[in-house]
Amino acid sequence: VDIEVHRSSTGGLGFSIAGGIDQDSSKNPFLRNDKGVFVSKIVQQGPAELAGLKIGDKLLSVNGYDLLLVTHDHAVKLLRKQKDQILRLKVTRQGMAW
């Protein structure tokens, strides 16, 4: 699924992430033993929710940058460093083919 998140006027995106290759995947609440990066929180009526992002979505890429085999910190940096007003996210949801 392709989702475009428009930054808020303060620059926020309205979501938090969990996971990454450096995290204990056995504690992944979304997909056990998956070291991917997942949406863990969504701000109500924030940019992410308005764009259709959902808790548990697995982030595959942001503006063309691959998020499949990255550490948690690297994923956070990639999301924050995108200066574009619009973040183009490629995500997948449980029940969809990875």
PDB file as gemmi writes it, atoms N, CA and C in Angstrom:
CRYST1    1.000    1.000    1.000  90.00  90.00  90.00 P 1                      
ATOM      1  N   VAL A   1       0.858  -1.177   0.000  1.00  0.00           N  
ATOM      2  CA  VAL A   1       0.000   0.000   0.000  1.00  0.00           C  
ATOM      3  C   VAL A   1       0.900   1.234   0.000  1.00  0.00           C  
ATOM      4  N   ASP A   2       0.590   2.185  -0.850  1.00  0.00           N  
ATOM      5  CA  ASP A   2       1.312   3.455  -0.877  1.00  0.00           C  
ATOM      6  C   ASP A   2       0.508   4.491  -0.101  1.00  0.00           C  
ATOM      7  N   ILE A   3       1.178   5.169   0.823  1.00  0.00           N  
ATOM      8  CA  ILE A   3       0.518   6.179   1.658  1.00  0.00           C  
ATOM      9  C   ILE A   3       1.361   7.446   1.642  1.00  0.00           C  
ATOM     10  N   GLU A   4       0.708   8.584   1.446  1.00  0.00           N  
ATOM     11  CA  GLU A   4       1.391   9.872   1.487  1.00  0.00           C  
ATOM     12  C   GLU A   4       0.991  10.597   2.767  1.00  0.00           C  
ATOM     13  N   VAL A   5       1.978  10.863   3.610  1.00  0.00           N  
ATOM     14  CA  VAL A   5       1.748  11.579   4.866  1.00  0.00           C  
ATOM     15  C   VAL A   5       2.228  13.016   4.677  1.00  0.00           C  
ATOM     16  N   HIS A   6       1.319  13.963   4.860  1.00  0.00           N  
ATOM     17  CA  HIS A   6       1.650  15.384   4.740  1.00  0.00           C  
ATOM     18  C   HIS A   6       2.033  15.902   6.121  1.00  0.00           C  
ATOM     19  N   ARG A   7       3.236  16.435   6.241  1.00  0.00           N  
ATOM     20  CA  ARG A   7       3.703  16.960   7.530  1.00  0.00           C  
ATOM     21  C   ARG A   7       2.753  18.031   8.065  1.00  0.00           C  
ATOM     22  N   SER A   8       2.659  18.086   9.387  1.00  0.00           N  
ATOM     23  CA  SER A   8       1.859  19.149  10.007  1.00  0.00           C  
ATOM     24  C   SER A   8       2.624  20.463   9.901  1.00  0.00           C  
ATOM     25  N   SER A   9       1.982  21.543  10.252  1.00  0.00           N  
ATOM     26  CA  SER A   9       2.631  22.856  10.193  1.00  0.00           C  
ATOM     27  C   SER A   9       3.830  22.935  11.132  1.00  0.00           C  
ATOM     28  N   THR A  10       3.861  22.077  12.157  1.00  0.00           N  
ATOM     29  CA  THR A  10       4.999  22.052  13.083  1.00  0.00           C  
ATOM     30  C   THR A  10       6.068  21.058  12.633  1.00  0.00           C  
ATOM     31  N   GLY A  11       5.816  20.361  11.518  1.00  0.00           N  
ATOM     32  CA  GLY A  11       6.793  19.404  10.997  1.00  0.00           C  
ATOM     33  C   GLY A  11       6.581  17.982  11.456  1.00  0.00           C  
ATOM     34  N   GLY A  12       5.578  17.762  12.319  1.00  0.00           N  
ATOM     35  CA  GLY A  12       5.328  16.419  12.837  1.00  0.00           C  
ATOM     36  C   GLY A  12       4.649  15.516  11.830  1.00  0.00           C  
ATOM     37  N   LEU A  13       4.795  14.208  12.072  1.00  0.00           N  
ATOM     38  CA  LEU A  13       4.188  13.204  11.201  1.00  0.00           C  
ATOM     39  C   LEU A  13       3.014  12.496  11.867  1.00  0.00           C  
ATOM     40  N   GLY A  14       2.977  12.518  13.200  1.00  0.00           N  
ATOM     41  CA  GLY A  14       1.851  11.941  13.915  1.00  0.00           C  
ATOM     42  C   GLY A  14       1.901  10.443  14.111  1.00  0.00           C  
ATOM     43  N   PHE A  15       3.112   9.872  14.116  1.00  0.00           N  
ATOM     44  CA  PHE A  15       3.210   8.444  14.422  1.00  0.00           C  
ATOM     45  C   PHE A  15       4.563   8.109  15.021  1.00  0.00           C  
ATOM     46  N   SER A  16       4.605   6.965  15.716  1.00  0.00           N  
ATOM     47  CA  SER A  16       5.835   6.428  16.300  1.00  0.00           C  
ATOM     48  C   SER A  16       6.070   5.050  15.706  1.00  0.00           C  
ATOM     49  N   ILE A  17       7.331   4.606  15.790  1.00  0.00           N  
ATOM     50  CA  ILE A  17       7.677   3.296  15.244  1.00  0.00           C  
ATOM     51  C   ILE A  17       8.306   2.408  16.309  1.00  0.00           C  
ATOM     52  N   ALA A  18       8.262   1.110  16.040  1.00  0.00           N  
ATOM     53  CA  ALA A  18       8.921   0.102  16.871  1.00  0.00           C  
ATOM     54  C   ALA A  18       9.580  -0.882  15.923  1.00  0.00           C  
ATOM     55  N   GLY A  19      10.572  -1.594  16.446  1.00  0.00           N  
ATOM     56  CA  GLY A  19      11.214  -2.636  15.655  1.00  0.00           C  
ATOM     57  C   GLY A  19      12.528  -2.187  15.052  1.00  0.00           C  
ATOM     58  N   GLY A  20      13.056  -3.018  14.172  1.00  0.00           N  
ATOM     59  CA  GLY A  20      14.354  -2.813  13.555  1.00  0.00           C  
ATOM     60  C   GLY A  20      15.217  -4.034  13.798  1.00  0.00           C  
ATOM     61  N   ILE A  21      16.280  -4.175  13.008  1.00  0.00           N  
ATOM     62  CA  ILE A  21      17.097  -5.391  13.085  1.00  0.00           C  
ATOM     63  C   ILE A  21      17.854  -5.523  14.397  1.00  0.00           C  
ATOM     64  N   ASP A  22      17.984  -4.431  15.145  1.00  0.00           N  
ATOM     65  CA  ASP A  22      18.706  -4.477  16.415  1.00  0.00           C  
ATOM     66  C   ASP A  22      17.779  -4.721  17.605  1.00  0.00           C  
ATOM     67  N   GLN A  23      16.493  -4.879  17.375  1.00  0.00           N  
ATOM     68  CA  GLN A  23      15.522  -5.074  18.454  1.00  0.00           C  
ATOM     69  C   GLN A  23      15.224  -6.562  18.645  1.00  0.00           C  
ATOM     70  N   ASP A  24      14.745  -6.926  19.820  1.00  0.00           N  
ATOM     71  CA  ASP A  24      14.389  -8.314  20.123  1.00  0.00           C  
ATOM     72  C   ASP A  24      13.076  -8.639  19.421  1.00  0.00           C  
ATOM     73  N   SER A  25      13.171  -9.352  18.298  1.00  0.00           N  
ATOM     74  CA  SER A  25      11.980  -9.612  17.486  1.00  0.00           C  
ATOM     75  C   SER A  25      11.000 -10.563  18.159  1.00  0.00           C  
ATOM     76  N   SER A  26      11.453 -11.291  19.194  1.00  0.00           N  
ATOM     77  CA  SER A  26      10.515 -12.180  19.893  1.00  0.00           C  
ATOM     78  C   SER A  26       9.492 -11.375  20.696  1.00  0.00           C  
ATOM     79  N   LYS A  27       9.788 -10.073  20.908  1.00  0.00           N  
ATOM     80  CA  LYS A  27       8.870  -9.204  21.648  1.00  0.00           C  
ATOM     81  C   LYS A  27       8.070  -8.292  20.716  1.00  0.00           C  
ATOM     82  N   ASN A  28       8.159  -8.541  19.426  1.00  0.00           N  
ATOM     83  CA  ASN A  28       7.418  -7.748  18.454  1.00  0.00           C  
ATOM     84  C   ASN A  28       5.921  -8.012  18.639  1.00  0.00           C  
ATOM     85  N   PRO A  29       5.145  -6.998  19.036  1.00  0.00           N  
ATOM     86  CA  PRO A  29       3.719  -7.222  19.293  1.00  0.00           C  
ATOM     87  C   PRO A  29       2.882  -7.372  18.022  1.00  0.00           C  
ATOM     88  N   PHE A  30       3.469  -7.069  16.879  1.00  0.00           N  
ATOM     89  CA  PHE A  30       2.711  -7.086  15.632  1.00  0.00           C  
ATOM     90  C   PHE A  30       2.919  -8.367  14.834  1.00  0.00           C  
ATOM     91  N   LEU A  31       4.150  -8.816  14.734  1.00  0.00           N  
ATOM     92  CA  LEU A  31       4.439 -10.039  13.990  1.00  0.00           C  
ATOM     93  C   LEU A  31       5.677 -10.675  14.615  1.00  0.00           C  
ATOM     94  N   ARG A  32       5.448 -11.667  15.441  1.00  0.00           N  
ATOM     95  CA  ARG A  32       6.523 -12.305  16.197  1.00  0.00           C  
ATOM     96  C   ARG A  32       7.671 -12.720  15.280  1.00  0.00           C  
ATOM     97  N   ASN A  33       8.878 -12.447  15.730  1.00  0.00           N  
ATOM     98  CA  ASN A  33      10.122 -12.796  15.044  1.00  0.00           C  
ATOM     99  C   ASN A  33      10.320 -12.078  13.714  1.00  0.00           C  
ATOM    100  N   ASP A  34       9.654 -10.960  13.522  1.00  0.00           N  
ATOM    101  CA  ASP A  34       9.880 -10.124  12.341  1.00  0.00           C  
ATOM    102  C   ASP A  34      10.684  -8.913  12.790  1.00  0.00           C  
ATOM    103  N   LYS A  35      11.821  -8.665  12.163  1.00  0.00           N  
ATOM    104  CA  LYS A  35      12.696  -7.564  12.551  1.00  0.00           C  
ATOM    105  C   LYS A  35      12.412  -6.287  11.758  1.00  0.00           C  
ATOM    106  N   GLY A  36      11.244  -6.228  11.156  1.00  0.00           N  
ATOM    107  CA  GLY A  36      10.862  -5.042  10.398  1.00  0.00           C  
ATOM    108  C   GLY A  36      10.563  -3.857  11.300  1.00  0.00           C  
ATOM    109  N   VAL A  37      10.242  -2.735  10.670  1.00  0.00           N  
ATOM    110  CA  VAL A  37       9.886  -1.503  11.366  1.00  0.00           C  
ATOM    111  C   VAL A  37       8.372  -1.334  11.238  1.00  0.00           C  
ATOM    112  N   PHE A  38       7.711  -1.184  12.383  1.00  0.00           N  
ATOM    113  CA  PHE A  38       6.252  -1.139  12.428  1.00  0.00           C  
ATOM    114  C   PHE A  38       5.763   0.161  13.048  1.00  0.00           C  
ATOM    115  N   VAL A  39       4.580   0.597  12.648  1.00  0.00           N  
ATOM    116  CA  VAL A  39       3.926   1.749  13.266  1.00  0.00           C  
ATOM    117  C   VAL A  39       3.395   1.290  14.618  1.00  0.00           C  
ATOM    118  N   SER A  40       3.844   1.950  15.693  1.00  0.00           N  
ATOM    119  CA  SER A  40       3.450   1.531  17.041  1.00  0.00           C  
ATOM    120  C   SER A  40       2.415   2.457  17.683  1.00  0.00           C  
ATOM    121  N   LYS A  41       2.378   3.715  17.260  1.00  0.00           N  
ATOM    122  CA  LYS A  41       1.417   4.681  17.814  1.00  0.00           C  
ATOM    123  C   LYS A  41       1.004   5.636  16.705  1.00  0.00           C  
ATOM    124  N   ILE A  42      -0.232   6.106  16.814  1.00  0.00           N  
ATOM    125  CA  ILE A  42      -0.756   7.089  15.859  1.00  0.00           C  
ATOM    126  C   ILE A  42      -1.435   8.197  16.662  1.00  0.00           C  
ATOM    127  N   VAL A  43      -1.124   9.439  16.339  1.00  0.00           N  
ATOM    128  CA  VAL A  43      -1.766  10.586  16.980  1.00  0.00           C  
ATOM    129  C   VAL A  43      -3.139  10.783  16.336  1.00  0.00           C  
ATOM    130  N   GLN A  44      -4.174  10.829  17.169  1.00  0.00           N  
ATOM    131  CA  GLN A  44      -5.531  11.029  16.649  1.00  0.00           C  
ATOM    132  C   GLN A  44      -5.618  12.330  15.872  1.00  0.00           C  
ATOM    133  N   GLN A  45      -6.204  12.239  14.695  1.00  0.00           N  
ATOM    134  CA  GLN A  45      -6.382  13.375  13.792  1.00  0.00           C  
ATOM    135  C   GLN A  45      -5.055  14.001  13.356  1.00  0.00           C  
ATOM    136  N   GLY A  46      -3.950  13.289  13.549  1.00  0.00           N  
ATOM    137  CA  GLY A  46      -2.653  13.756  13.084  1.00  0.00           C  
ATOM    138  C   GLY A  46      -2.445  13.391  11.621  1.00  0.00           C  
ATOM    139  N   PRO A  47      -1.342  13.844  11.039  1.00  0.00           N  
ATOM    140  CA  PRO A  47      -1.077  13.594   9.625  1.00  0.00           C  
ATOM    141  C   PRO A  47      -1.108  12.115   9.231  1.00  0.00           C  
ATOM    142  N   ALA A  48      -0.538  11.253  10.056  1.00  0.00           N  
ATOM    143  CA  ALA A  48      -0.494   9.826   9.720  1.00  0.00           C  
ATOM    144  C   ALA A  48      -1.894   9.219   9.692  1.00  0.00           C  
ATOM    145  N   GLU A  49      -2.702   9.533  10.706  1.00  0.00           N  
ATOM    146  CA  GLU A  49      -4.064   8.985  10.738  1.00  0.00           C  
ATOM    147  C   GLU A  49      -4.881   9.506   9.558  1.00  0.00           C  
ATOM    148  N   LEU A  50      -4.752  10.785   9.258  1.00  0.00           N  
ATOM    149  CA  LEU A  50      -5.499  11.368   8.146  1.00  0.00           C  
ATOM    150  C   LEU A  50      -5.091  10.757   6.809  1.00  0.00           C  
ATOM    151  N   ALA A  51      -3.845  10.290   6.713  1.00  0.00           N  
ATOM    152  CA  ALA A  51      -3.349   9.667   5.479  1.00  0.00           C  
ATOM    153  C   ALA A  51      -3.759   8.200   5.362  1.00  0.00           C  
ATOM    154  N   GLY A  52      -4.235   7.611   6.470  1.00  0.00           N  
ATOM    155  CA  GLY A  52      -4.661   6.217   6.434  1.00  0.00           C  
ATOM    156  C   GLY A  52      -3.669   5.230   7.008  1.00  0.00           C  
ATOM    157  N   LEU A  53      -2.583   5.721   7.607  1.00  0.00           N  
ATOM    158  CA  LEU A  53      -1.619   4.829   8.256  1.00  0.00           C  
ATOM    159  C   LEU A  53      -2.281   4.204   9.479  1.00  0.00           C  
ATOM    160  N   LYS A  54      -1.941   2.953   9.773  1.00  0.00           N  
ATOM    161  CA  LYS A  54      -2.572   2.241  10.884  1.00  0.00           C  
ATOM    162  C   LYS A  54      -1.523   1.614  11.799  1.00  0.00           C  
ATOM    163  N   ILE A  55      -1.853   1.498  13.086  1.00  0.00           N  
ATOM    164  CA  ILE A  55      -0.981   0.803  14.027  1.00  0.00           C  
ATOM    165  C   ILE A  55      -0.802  -0.623  13.525  1.00  0.00           C  
ATOM    166  N   GLY A  56       0.446  -1.074  13.515  1.00  0.00           N  
ATOM    167  CA  GLY A  56       0.757  -2.414  13.034  1.00  0.00           C  
ATOM    168  C   GLY A  56       1.212  -2.452  11.592  1.00  0.00           C  
ATOM    169  N   ASP A  57       1.064  -1.336  10.856  1.00  0.00           N  
ATOM    170  CA  ASP A  57       1.572  -1.304   9.486  1.00  0.00           C  
ATOM    171  C   ASP A  57       3.081  -1.511   9.505  1.00  0.00           C  
ATOM    172  N   LYS A  58       3.571  -2.329   8.591  1.00  0.00           N  
ATOM    173  CA  LYS A  58       5.011  -2.547   8.452  1.00  0.00           C  
ATOM    174  C   LYS A  58       5.519  -1.583   7.389  1.00  0.00           C  
ATOM    175  N   LEU A  59       6.516  -0.756   7.761  1.00  0.00           N  
ATOM    176  CA  LEU A  59       7.078   0.215   6.831  1.00  0.00           C  
ATOM    177  C   LEU A  59       8.116  -0.471   5.951  1.00  0.00           C  
ATOM    178  N   LEU A  60       7.915  -0.411   4.656  1.00  0.00           N  
ATOM    179  CA  LEU A  60       8.853  -1.015   3.711  1.00  0.00           C  
ATOM    180  C   LEU A  60       9.847   0.009   3.181  1.00  0.00           C  
ATOM    181  N   SER A  61       9.372   1.251   2.955  1.00  0.00           N  
ATOM    182  CA  SER A  61      10.265   2.301   2.473  1.00  0.00           C  
ATOM    183  C   SER A  61       9.667   3.671   2.762  1.00  0.00           C  
ATOM    184  N   VAL A  62      10.546   4.675   2.763  1.00  0.00           N  
ATOM    185  CA  VAL A  62      10.128   6.068   2.900  1.00  0.00           C  
ATOM    186  C   VAL A  62      10.853   6.864   1.819  1.00  0.00           C  
ATOM    187  N   ASN A  63      10.098   7.516   0.962  1.00  0.00           N  
ATOM    188  CA  ASN A  63      10.654   8.296  -0.153  1.00  0.00           C  
ATOM    189  C   ASN A  63      11.725   7.522  -0.917  1.00  0.00           C  
ATOM    190  N   GLY A  64      11.491   6.229  -1.096  1.00  0.00           N  
ATOM    191  CA  GLY A  64      12.405   5.390  -1.868  1.00  0.00           C  
ATOM    192  C   GLY A  64      13.521   4.751  -1.066  1.00  0.00           C  
ATOM    193  N   TYR A  65      13.701   5.118   0.191  1.00  0.00           N  
ATOM    194  CA  TYR A  65      14.734   4.520   1.044  1.00  0.00           C  
ATOM    195  C   TYR A  65      14.182   3.255   1.698  1.00  0.00           C  
ATOM    196  N   ASP A  66      14.881   2.156   1.519  1.00  0.00           N  
ATOM    197  CA  ASP A  66      14.470   0.847   2.031  1.00  0.00           C  
ATOM    198  C   ASP A  66      14.531   0.825   3.559  1.00  0.00           C  
ATOM    199  N   LEU A  67      13.485   0.303   4.189  1.00  0.00           N  
ATOM    200  CA  LEU A  67      13.430   0.187   5.651  1.00  0.00           C  
ATOM    201  C   LEU A  67      13.380  -1.267   6.112  1.00  0.00           C  
ATOM    202  N   LEU A  68      13.654  -2.211   5.222  1.00  0.00           N  
ATOM    203  CA  LEU A  68      13.507  -3.623   5.580  1.00  0.00           C  
ATOM    204  C   LEU A  68      14.605  -4.153   6.494  1.00  0.00           C  
ATOM    205  N   LEU A  69      15.831  -3.756   6.305  1.00  0.00           N  
ATOM    206  CA  LEU A  69      16.938  -4.298   7.105  1.00  0.00           C  
ATOM    207  C   LEU A  69      17.725  -3.175   7.770  1.00  0.00           C  
ATOM    208  N   VAL A  70      17.020  -2.364   8.556  1.00  0.00           N  
ATOM    209  CA  VAL A  70      17.672  -1.234   9.219  1.00  0.00           C  
ATOM    210  C   VAL A  70      17.475  -1.318  10.727  1.00  0.00           C  
ATOM    211  N   THR A  71      18.369  -0.668  11.463  1.00  0.00           N  
ATOM    212  CA  THR A  71      18.211  -0.581  12.913  1.00  0.00           C  
ATOM    213  C   THR A  71      17.073   0.394  13.224  1.00  0.00           C  
ATOM    214  N   HIS A  72      16.608   0.347  14.451  1.00  0.00           N  
ATOM    215  CA  HIS A  72      15.549   1.261  14.884  1.00  0.00           C  
ATOM    216  C   HIS A  72      16.011   2.711  14.721  1.00  0.00           C  
ATOM    217  N   ASP A  73      17.222   3.016  15.208  1.00  0.00           N  
ATOM    218  CA  ASP A  73      17.727   4.388  15.134  1.00  0.00           C  
ATOM    219  C   ASP A  73      17.862   4.867  13.695  1.00  0.00           C  
ATOM    220  N   HIS A  74      18.313   3.979  12.803  1.00  0.00           N  
ATOM    221  CA  HIS A  74      18.466   4.356  11.396  1.00  0.00           C  
ATOM    222  C   HIS A  74      17.100   4.666  10.779  1.00  0.00           C  
ATOM    223  N   ALA A  75      16.096   3.870  11.118  1.00  0.00           N  
ATOM    224  CA  ALA A  75      14.740   4.123  10.610  1.00  0.00           C  
ATOM    225  C   ALA A  75      14.235   5.482  11.091  1.00  0.00           C  
ATOM    226  N   VAL A  76      14.445   5.786  12.379  1.00  0.00           N  
ATOM    227  CA  VAL A  76      14.025   7.079  12.930  1.00  0.00           C  
ATOM    228  C   VAL A  76      14.728   8.209  12.184  1.00  0.00           C  
ATOM    229  N   LYS A  77      16.037   8.069  11.970  1.00  0.00           N  
ATOM    230  CA  LYS A  77      16.797   9.111  11.264  1.00  0.00           C  
ATOM    231  C   LYS A  77      16.299   9.288   9.837  1.00  0.00           C  
ATOM    232  N   LEU A  78      16.014   8.176   9.150  1.00  0.00           N  
ATOM    233  CA  LEU A  78      15.505   8.278   7.779  1.00  0.00           C  
ATOM    234  C   LEU A  78      14.163   9.001   7.734  1.00  0.00           C  
ATOM    235  N   LEU A  79      13.300   8.710   8.680  1.00  0.00           N  
ATOM    236  CA  LEU A  79      11.994   9.373   8.715  1.00  0.00           C  
ATOM    237  C   LEU A  79      12.134  10.857   9.046  1.00  0.00           C  
ATOM    238  N   ARG A  80      13.012  11.188   9.972  1.00  0.00           N  
ATOM    239  CA  ARG A  80      13.170  12.586  10.402  1.00  0.00           C  
ATOM    240  C   ARG A  80      13.918  13.431   9.383  1.00  0.00           C  
ATOM    241  N   LYS A  81      14.866  12.823   8.671  1.00  0.00           N  
ATOM    242  CA  LYS A  81      15.713  13.616   7.771  1.00  0.00           C  
ATOM    243  C   LYS A  81      15.021  13.993   6.470  1.00  0.00           C  
ATOM    244  N   GLN A  82      13.903  13.358   6.176  1.00  0.00           N  
ATOM    245  CA  GLN A  82      13.179  13.682   4.952  1.00  0.00           C  
ATOM    246  C   GLN A  82      12.631  15.097   5.073  1.00  0.00           C  
ATOM    247  N   LYS A  83      13.133  15.988   4.273  1.00  0.00           N  
ATOM    248  CA  LYS A  83      12.742  17.401   4.364  1.00  0.00           C  
ATOM    249  C   LYS A  83      11.497  17.712   3.543  1.00  0.00           C  
ATOM    250  N   ASP A  84      11.080  16.759   2.715  1.00  0.00           N  
ATOM    251  CA  ASP A  84       9.892  16.977   1.899  1.00  0.00           C  
ATOM    252  C   ASP A  84       8.669  17.177   2.787  1.00  0.00           C  
ATOM    253  N   GLN A  85       7.734  17.975   2.319  1.00  0.00           N  
ATOM    254  CA  GLN A  85       6.478  18.192   3.037  1.00  0.00           C  
ATOM    255  C   GLN A  85       5.638  16.921   3.031  1.00  0.00           C  
ATOM    256  N   ILE A  86       5.852  16.085   2.004  1.00  0.00           N  
ATOM    257  CA  ILE A  86       5.095  14.840   1.869  1.00  0.00           C  
ATOM    258  C   ILE A  86       6.047  13.659   1.994  1.00  0.00           C  
ATOM    259  N   LEU A  87       5.722  12.727   2.880  1.00  0.00           N  
ATOM    260  CA  LEU A  87       6.472  11.472   2.991  1.00  0.00           C  
ATOM    261  C   LEU A  87       5.699  10.404   2.242  1.00  0.00           C  
ATOM    262  N   ARG A  88       6.386   9.761   1.314  1.00  0.00           N  
ATOM    263  CA  ARG A  88       5.770   8.680   0.553  1.00  0.00           C  
ATOM    264  C   ARG A  88       6.206   7.366   1.185  1.00  0.00           C  
ATOM    265  N   LEU A  89       5.261   6.717   1.844  1.00  0.00           N  
ATOM    266  CA  LEU A  89       5.538   5.468   2.541  1.00  0.00           C  
ATOM    267  C   LEU A  89       4.973   4.296   1.762  1.00  0.00           C  
ATOM    268  N   LYS A  90       5.748   3.236   1.689  1.00  0.00           N  
ATOM    269  CA  LYS A  90       5.260   1.965   1.173  1.00  0.00           C  
ATOM    270  C   LYS A  90       5.117   1.077   2.398  1.00  0.00           C  
ATOM    271  N   VAL A  91       3.905   0.579   2.634  1.00  0.00           N  
ATOM    272  CA  VAL A  91       3.628  -0.229   3.821  1.00  0.00           C  
ATOM    273  C   VAL A  91       2.894  -1.503   3.419  1.00  0.00           C  
ATOM    274  N   THR A  92       2.916  -2.448   4.341  1.00  0.00           N  
ATOM    275  CA  THR A  92       2.092  -3.637   4.190  1.00  0.00           C  
ATOM    276  C   THR A  92       1.393  -3.881   5.514  1.00  0.00           C  
ATOM    277  N   ARG A  93       0.272  -4.563   5.433  1.00  0.00           N  
ATOM    278  CA  ARG A  93      -0.529  -4.850   6.627  1.00  0.00           C  
ATOM    279  C   ARG A  93      -0.672  -6.335   6.792  1.00  0.00           C  
ATOM    280  N   GLN A  94      -0.872  -6.765   8.043  1.00  0.00           N  
ATOM    281  CA  GLN A  94      -1.101  -8.192   8.278  1.00  0.00           C  
ATOM    282  C   GLN A  94      -2.264  -8.646   7.419  1.00  0.00           C  
ATOM    283  N   GLY A  95      -2.102  -9.835   6.882  1.00  0.00           N  
ATOM    284  CA  GLY A  95      -3.111 -10.362   5.982  1.00  0.00           C  
ATOM    285  C   GLY A  95      -2.788 -10.076   4.530  1.00  0.00           C  
ATOM    286  N   MET A  96      -1.794  -9.203   4.302  1.00  0.00           N  
ATOM    287  CA  MET A  96      -1.339  -8.918   2.945  1.00  0.00           C  
ATOM    288  C   MET A  96      -0.038  -9.670   2.731  1.00  0.00           C  
ATOM    289  N   ALA A  97       0.314  -9.945   1.502  1.00  0.00           N  
ATOM    290  CA  ALA A  97       1.594 -10.602   1.200  1.00  0.00           C  
ATOM    291  C   ALA A  97       2.726  -9.633   1.496  1.00  0.00           C  
ATOM    292  N   TRP A  98       3.750 -10.105   2.169  1.00  0.00           N  
ATOM    293  CA  TRP A  98       4.912  -9.248   2.438  1.00  0.00           C  
ATOM    294  C   TRP A  98       5.643  -9.087   1.139  1.00  0.00           C  
TER     295      TRP A  98                                                      
END                                                                             
